[in-house]
Coordinates of C-alpha atoms and ligand atoms in Angstrom, one line a residue:
M1 CA 35.8 8.7 -4.6
K2 CA 32.6 6.6 -4.3
L3 CA 30.2 7.5 -1.5
K4 CA 26.9 5.9 -0.7
R5 CA 24.7 7.5 1.9
M6 CA 21.7 6.0 3.8
V7 CA 19.7 7.0 6.9
V8 CA 18.7 4.8 9.8
G9 CA 15.2 6.2 10.5
L10 CA 14.5 6.4 14.2
G11 CA 12.7 9.7 14.6
E12 CA 14.7 12.1 16.6
R13 CA 17.4 9.5 17.0
S14 CA 17.8 9.0 13.2
Y15 CA 21.4 9.0 11.8
S16 CA 23.3 8.9 8.6
I17 CA 25.6 6.1 7.4
W18 CA 28.2 6.9 4.8
I19 CA 29.9 4.0 2.9
G20 CA 32.7 4.4 0.5
G21 CA 36.3 3.7 -0.5
G22 CA 38.9 6.2 0.8
I23 CA 36.3 8.3 2.7
L24 CA 38.1 8.4 6.1
P25 CA 39.6 11.9 5.4
R26 CA 36.0 13.1 4.9
L27 CA 35.0 12.3 8.5
S28 CA 35.1 16.0 9.4
Q29 CA 32.7 16.8 6.5
A30 CA 30.2 14.2 7.8
L31 CA 30.5 15.5 11.4
Q32 CA 29.8 19.1 10.2
E33 CA 26.7 17.9 8.4
V34 CA 25.3 16.3 11.5
N35 CA 26.3 19.3 13.7
F36 CA 28.6 17.2 15.9
P37 CA 30.2 19.0 18.8
K38 CA 33.5 20.7 18.0
K39 CA 35.3 19.1 20.9
V40 CA 36.0 15.5 20.3
A41 CA 37.9 12.5 21.6
V42 CA 38.8 9.6 19.4
V43 CA 38.9 6.2 21.1
F44 CA 41.1 3.5 19.5
N45 CA 43.6 0.8 20.3
P46 CA 47.3 1.1 19.5
L47 CA 47.0 -1.0 16.3
V48 CA 44.2 1.0 14.8
Q49 CA 45.8 4.2 16.0
S50 CA 49.0 3.3 14.0
L51 CA 47.0 2.4 10.9
Y52 CA 44.3 5.1 10.7
G53 CA 44.7 7.5 13.7
G54 CA 46.8 10.0 11.6
T55 CA 44.2 10.3 8.8
V56 CA 41.5 10.9 11.3
A57 CA 43.5 13.4 13.3
E58 CA 44.4 15.3 10.1
S59 CA 40.8 15.4 9.0
L60 CA 39.5 16.7 12.3
Q61 CA 42.3 19.1 13.1
S62 CA 42.3 20.7 9.7
A63 CA 38.6 21.3 10.0
G64 CA 39.1 23.1 13.4
Y65 CA 38.0 20.4 15.8
E66 CA 39.5 20.4 19.3
Y67 CA 41.0 16.9 19.0
H68 CA 41.9 14.5 21.9
Q69 CA 42.7 10.8 21.9
I70 CA 42.1 8.0 24.3
I71 CA 44.0 4.8 23.8
I72 CA 42.5 1.6 25.0
P73 CA 44.1 -1.9 25.0
D74 CA 43.4 -4.2 22.1
G75 CA 41.2 -7.3 22.7
E76 CA 37.9 -8.6 23.8
E77 CA 39.3 -9.3 27.3
H78 CA 39.6 -5.5 27.8
K79 CA 36.0 -4.8 27.0
N80 CA 35.4 -4.3 30.8
W81 CA 34.9 -1.8 33.6
T82 CA 38.6 -1.0 33.8
T83 CA 38.7 0.2 30.2
L84 CA 35.4 2.0 30.5
Q85 CA 36.8 3.9 33.5
K86 CA 39.9 4.8 31.5
I87 CA 37.7 6.4 28.8
H88 CA 35.7 8.3 31.5
D89 CA 39.0 9.3 33.2
G90 CA 40.2 10.8 29.9
L91 CA 37.0 12.7 29.3
I92 CA 37.1 14.2 32.8
A93 CA 40.8 15.1 32.4
Y94 CA 40.1 16.8 29.1
G95 CA 37.2 18.8 30.6
F96 CA 34.5 17.2 28.5
D97 CA 31.0 18.5 28.9
R98 CA 27.7 17.8 27.1
Q99 CA 28.9 19.9 24.1
S100 CA 31.6 17.3 23.4
G101 CA 31.5 14.1 21.5
L102 CA 33.3 10.7 21.2
I103 CA 34.5 8.9 18.1
A104 CA 34.9 5.1 18.1
L105 CA 37.6 4.2 15.6
G106 CA 38.1 0.4 15.3
G107 CA 36.4 -2.9 15.5
G108 CA 33.3 -4.0 17.5
V109 CA 35.2 -4.0 20.8
T110 CA 36.1 -0.3 20.5
G111 CA 32.6 0.5 19.1
D112 CA 30.7 -1.2 21.9
I113 CA 32.8 0.2 24.7
C114 CA 33.1 3.7 23.3
G115 CA 29.3 3.7 22.7
F116 CA 28.7 2.7 26.3
A117 CA 31.1 5.3 27.5
A118 CA 29.1 7.9 25.5
A119 CA 25.8 6.6 26.8
T120 CA 27.0 6.8 30.5
F121 CA 29.2 10.0 30.6
L122 CA 27.1 12.9 31.9
R123 CA 24.0 10.8 31.2
G124 CA 24.8 10.7 27.5
I125 CA 27.0 12.6 25.1
P126 CA 26.9 12.1 21.3
Y127 CA 29.2 9.6 19.6
V128 CA 30.1 8.5 16.1
Q129 CA 31.1 5.0 14.9
V130 CA 34.0 4.7 12.5
P131 CA 34.2 0.9 12.1
T132 CA 37.4 -0.7 10.7
T133 CA 36.6 -4.4 10.7
L134 CA 34.1 -6.1 8.4
L135 CA 32.1 -7.3 11.4
A136 CA 31.9 -3.8 12.8
Q137 CA 31.0 -2.3 9.4
V138 CA 28.1 -4.7 8.7
D139 CA 26.8 -5.3 12.2
S140 CA 28.1 -3.7 15.5
S141 CA 28.4 -0.1 14.3
V142 CA 24.7 0.1 13.3
G143 CA 21.8 -0.3 15.7
G144 CA 23.0 1.3 18.9
K145 CA 23.8 -1.8 21.0
T146 CA 26.6 -0.7 23.3
A147 CA 28.1 -2.8 26.1
I148 CA 30.9 -4.1 28.2
N149 CA 31.4 -7.7 29.4
H150 CA 30.9 -9.0 32.9
P151 CA 33.1 -11.9 34.2
K152 CA 30.0 -14.0 34.1
G153 CA 29.1 -13.3 30.4
K154 CA 29.5 -11.2 27.3
N155 CA 27.7 -7.9 26.8
L156 CA 25.8 -8.2 30.1
I157 CA 26.2 -4.5 31.0
G158 CA 25.1 -2.1 28.4
A159 CA 22.6 0.3 26.8
F160 CA 20.7 0.9 23.6
Y161 CA 22.3 4.2 22.5
Q162 CA 22.3 5.2 18.9
P163 CA 25.3 7.0 17.3
R164 CA 24.9 10.3 15.5
H165 CA 26.7 9.0 12.4
V166 CA 28.3 5.8 11.1
H167 CA 31.3 6.4 8.8
I168 CA 32.4 3.3 6.8
D169 CA 35.6 3.4 4.7
V170 CA 35.9 -0.1 3.2
D171 CA 39.5 0.6 2.3
T172 CA 40.3 0.1 6.0
L173 CA 39.5 -3.6 5.4
Q174 CA 42.7 -3.9 3.3
S175 CA 44.8 -4.2 6.5
L176 CA 42.5 -6.7 8.1
D177 CA 43.9 -10.3 8.5
A178 CA 42.3 -13.1 6.5
R179 CA 40.6 -14.7 9.5
E180 CA 39.0 -11.5 10.7
F181 CA 37.8 -10.8 7.2
A182 CA 36.2 -14.3 6.9
A183 CA 34.6 -13.9 10.3
G184 CA 32.9 -10.7 9.1
M185 CA 31.8 -12.5 6.0
A186 CA 29.8 -14.9 8.1
E187 CA 27.6 -12.0 9.3
V188 CA 27.3 -10.8 5.7
V189 CA 26.1 -14.2 4.5
K190 CA 23.7 -14.2 7.5
Y191 CA 21.8 -11.2 6.0
G192 CA 21.3 -13.0 2.7
I193 CA 19.9 -16.0 4.6
I194 CA 17.5 -14.1 6.8
R195 CA 16.3 -11.5 4.3
D196 CA 17.5 -11.5 0.7
K197 CA 18.0 -14.6 -1.5
S198 CA 19.3 -12.5 -4.4
F199 CA 21.9 -11.0 -2.1
F200 CA 22.9 -14.5 -1.0
E201 CA 23.3 -15.5 -4.7
W202 CA 25.2 -12.3 -5.5
L203 CA 27.6 -13.1 -2.7
S204 CA 28.2 -16.5 -4.2
Q205 CA 28.7 -15.0 -7.7
N206 CA 31.1 -12.3 -6.4
R207 CA 33.0 -14.3 -3.9
E208 CA 36.3 -13.9 -5.7
A209 CA 36.0 -10.1 -5.9
L210 CA 35.0 -9.9 -2.3
Q211 CA 37.9 -12.1 -1.2
K212 CA 40.3 -9.9 -3.2
R213 CA 38.7 -7.0 -1.3
D214 CA 37.7 -5.2 -4.4
T215 CA 36.4 -1.8 -3.4
E216 CA 33.2 -1.8 -5.5
A217 CA 32.3 -5.3 -4.3
L218 CA 32.9 -4.4 -0.7
I219 CA 30.9 -1.3 -0.9
R220 CA 28.0 -3.2 -2.4
A221 CA 28.1 -6.0 0.2
V222 CA 28.5 -3.6 3.2
K223 CA 25.7 -1.3 1.9
R224 CA 23.2 -4.2 1.4
A225 CA 24.1 -5.6 4.9
C226 CA 23.6 -2.1 6.5
Q227 CA 20.3 -1.6 4.7
I228 CA 19.0 -4.9 6.0
K229 CA 20.1 -4.2 9.5
A230 CA 18.8 -0.7 9.4
N231 CA 15.4 -1.8 8.2
I232 CA 15.2 -4.3 11.1
V233 CA 16.4 -1.9 13.7
E234 CA 13.9 0.8 12.5
V235 CA 10.9 -1.5 13.3
D236 CA 12.3 -3.1 16.5
E237 CA 15.0 -0.9 18.0
R238 CA 15.0 -2.6 21.4
E239 CA 14.7 -6.2 20.3
N240 CA 11.2 -6.9 21.5
A241 CA 10.5 -9.1 18.5
Q242 CA 11.9 -8.9 15.0
R243 CA 15.4 -7.8 15.8
A244 CA 16.1 -11.3 17.2
I245 CA 16.4 -12.6 13.6
L246 CA 19.8 -10.9 13.5
N247 CA 20.8 -13.7 15.8
L248 CA 20.5 -16.5 13.2
G249 CA 23.1 -19.1 14.1
H250 CA 24.1 -17.2 17.2
T251 CA 22.5 -19.5 19.9
F252 CA 24.5 -22.4 18.8
G253 CA 27.4 -20.2 17.9
H254 CA 27.6 -18.7 21.4
A255 CA 27.6 -22.2 22.8
V256 CA 30.6 -23.0 20.6
E257 CA 32.4 -19.9 21.8
N258 CA 31.5 -20.6 25.4
L259 CA 32.5 -24.2 25.4
S260 CA 35.8 -23.5 23.6
G261 CA 36.7 -20.8 26.1
Y262 CA 36.3 -17.8 23.7
R263 CA 39.8 -18.4 22.3
T264 CA 39.6 -21.0 19.6
Y265 CA 36.8 -19.5 17.5
R266 CA 36.3 -15.9 16.3
H267 CA 32.6 -14.9 16.8
G268 CA 31.9 -15.0 13.1
E269 CA 33.4 -18.5 12.8
A270 CA 31.2 -19.8 15.6
V271 CA 28.2 -18.2 13.9
A272 CA 29.0 -19.9 10.6
V273 CA 29.0 -23.3 12.4
G274 CA 25.7 -22.3 14.1
M275 CA 24.1 -21.3 10.8
V276 CA 24.9 -24.7 9.3
V277 CA 23.4 -26.5 12.4
I278 CA 20.3 -24.3 12.2
A279 CA 19.9 -25.0 8.4
H280 CA 19.9 -28.7 9.3
I281 CA 17.2 -28.2 11.9
S282 CA 15.2 -26.0 9.6
Q283 CA 15.3 -28.8 7.0
R284 CA 14.2 -31.3 9.6
L285 CA 11.2 -29.0 10.4
D286 CA 10.3 -28.8 6.7
L287 CA 11.3 -25.1 6.5
C288 CA 14.0 -25.5 3.9
S289 CA 15.2 -28.0 1.4
A290 CA 18.3 -30.2 1.4
A291 CA 19.6 -28.1 -1.5
D292 CA 19.3 -24.9 0.7
V293 CA 21.4 -26.6 3.4
V294 CA 24.1 -27.5 0.9
A295 CA 24.1 -23.9 -0.6
I296 CA 24.5 -22.3 2.9
R297 CA 27.2 -24.7 3.9
Q298 CA 29.1 -24.3 0.6
L299 CA 29.0 -20.5 0.6
L300 CA 30.3 -20.4 4.1
Q301 CA 33.1 -22.8 3.3
A302 CA 33.9 -20.8 0.1
F303 CA 34.6 -17.8 2.4
D304 CA 37.0 -20.0 4.4
L305 CA 34.7 -20.4 7.4
P306 CA 34.3 -23.5 9.5
V307 CA 31.1 -25.5 9.2
M308 CA 31.7 -28.5 11.4
P309 CA 30.6 -28.3 15.1
P310 CA 33.4 -29.1 17.5
D311 CA 32.9 -32.4 19.3
Y312 CA 31.3 -31.4 22.7
P313 CA 28.7 -33.6 24.4
I314 CA 25.1 -32.7 23.4
D315 CA 24.3 -31.9 27.1
A316 CA 27.1 -29.4 27.2
Y317 CA 25.7 -27.7 24.1
L318 CA 22.2 -27.7 25.5
D319 CA 23.4 -26.3 28.8
A320 CA 25.2 -23.4 27.1
M321 CA 22.3 -22.7 24.8
M322 CA 19.8 -22.4 27.7
R323 CA 21.8 -19.4 28.8
D324 CA 20.9 -17.6 25.6
K325 CA 19.1 -14.3 25.9
K326 CA 16.3 -15.6 23.7
V327 CA 15.3 -18.3 26.2
L328 CA 11.9 -17.4 27.6
K329 CA 10.3 -19.1 30.6
G330 CA 12.8 -22.0 30.3
K331 CA 12.0 -22.6 26.6
L332 CA 14.7 -22.3 23.9
R333 CA 13.6 -20.1 21.0
L334 CA 15.6 -20.4 17.7
V335 CA 15.9 -18.3 14.6
L336 CA 15.2 -20.7 11.8
N337 CA 15.7 -20.1 8.1
R338 CA 12.7 -20.6 5.8
G339 CA 14.4 -21.5 2.6
I340 CA 17.0 -18.8 1.9
G341 CA 16.0 -15.2 2.2
D342 CA 13.4 -15.6 4.9
C343 CA 13.3 -16.7 8.5
L344 CA 11.2 -17.0 11.6
V345 CA 11.6 -17.3 15.4
R346 CA 10.2 -20.5 16.9
E347 CA 9.9 -22.0 20.4
I348 CA 11.5 -25.4 20.4
D349 CA 9.9 -28.2 22.5
E350 CA 12.5 -30.9 22.2
P351 CA 15.8 -29.3 21.6
A352 CA 17.8 -32.4 22.7
T353 CA 16.4 -34.6 20.0
L354 CA 16.6 -31.9 17.3
F355 CA 20.1 -30.9 18.0
A356 CA 21.4 -34.5 18.4
E357 CA 19.9 -35.3 15.0
A358 CA 21.3 -32.2 13.4
L359 CA 24.8 -32.9 14.8
N360 CA 24.6 -36.5 13.5
N361 CA 23.5 -35.4 10.1
I362 CA 26.4 -32.9 9.7
Q363 CA 29.1 -35.5 10.2
Ligands
NAD1 P1 37.8 -6.4 17.5 O1 37.2 -5.1 17.7 O2 38.4 -7.1 18.6 O3 38.7 -6.4 16.2 C1 39.4 -7.5 15.8 C2 40.9 -7.2 15.7 O4 41.1 -6.4 14.5 C3 41.5 -6.4 16.8 O5 42.8 -6.9 17.1 C4 41.6 -5.0 16.2 O6 42.7 -4.2 16.8 C5 41.9 -5.3 14.7 N1 41.6 -4.3 13.8 C6 40.6 -3.5 13.7 N2 40.5 -2.8 12.6 C7 41.5 -3.2 11.8 C8 42.0 -3.0 10.5 N3 41.3 -2.1 9.7 N4 43.1 -3.6 10.1 C9 43.8 -4.5 10.9 N5 43.3 -4.8 12.1 C10 42.2 -4.2 12.6 O7 36.6 -7.5 17.0 P2 35.4 -7.3 16.0 O8 35.2 -8.7 15.4 O9 35.5 -6.1 15.2 O10 34.2 -7.1 17.0 C11 33.8 -8.0 18.0 C12 33.0 -7.3 19.1 O11 31.8 -6.8 18.5 C13 32.6 -8.3 20.2 O12 32.9 -7.6 21.4 C14 31.1 -8.4 20.0 O13 30.4 -8.5 21.2 C15 30.7 -7.0 19.4 N6 29.5 -7.0 18.6 C16 28.6 -6.1 18.8 C17 27.5 -6.0 18.1 C18 26.5 -4.9 18.3 O14 25.4 -4.9 17.7 N7 26.9 -3.9 19.1 C19 27.2 -6.9 17.0 C20 28.2 -7.9 16.8 C21 29.3 -7.9 17.6
LIG2 N1 24.0 -7.9 16.4 C1 22.7 -8.1 16.7 C2 21.9 -6.8 16.9 O1 22.4 -5.8 16.7 O2 20.8 -6.9 17.3

């Protein structure tokens, strides 16, 4: 059984990440190592419960944990107050106190809401992330952003609250459907573009193994992605500066999601489109070459991701982008790629011209 360990170094809030194939049964071992409370509740949706709930229950119960479970509905539309209250209701019913902990088993929706439930119950109880989608393994489970949605927008209510441990079994990705897998790959490619050209090239060379979900290849990709994310979070936990680079392609991507009503595109798919648009803008600003733009586009397409922006009016795109969290004093700020493997955040003076040109060039 292959196991890679790393640490997210945040002083007293530091935590371990374990990455491996077939390591779900070792969850109790990891919890013991981090002195996690002995009374736990696992939060999952019915699908993830049916796939992996038994393995987790067995691991915890055989190690003597007092095990409870809280089932939440599947889907982004349930990442809200009602579900949060369901988790809190469960914790109260089971008599949870500060010597108890939560375990998020599932994708980013479960991780975000369970993390926020942990942050808010009794002013904070410990929790662990056990991510089972590729997106959650390479992004949402690391870094401590927890949230629920508000009817007016995604992730508007939340807290920075770090987990005690992140437990990543890449074998859980075997049951993921092809579209969810591809959507996660968009975030993996993102790490190569913003920080590591040789990783970008490695992804291209190992595309087939990754798409076949080869365990070794997955461990390597997830590990590098987590390392890059951890390094960024370690220097800017609360996104005062550098952490914003994790949002490459997200400003335009969020606009795509918003304009299409959050149903047509998976988040990662919209981000893939956004990264291609940004690559064109970066080229226009002399930050990267035409060959870089082609390489980015081709790699995303090779992972079965969309790269063509849907046909909405430029004003609609601009309107949606001005609601981005990175807008400061009415000015749009974009994460731009400098070549491949480096990036920067820049305030944009004439977004209308730049985006109109980029959208024309992509056609
Ligand atoms: P998700 O949690 O909705 O999971 C996608 C689908 O896959 C769900 O239907 C789920 O039940 C299913 N699933 C989960 N694991 C599975 C498995 N192993 N096999 C088969 N099916 C499985 O979506 P997601 O893409 O994982 O996460 C998206 C959420 O993550 C969004 O709410 C987004 O805001 C959030 N997010 C948070 C951060 C952060 O830093 N906190 C970063 C990125 C995204
Ligand atoms: N997913 C972006 C971040 O964690 O900051």
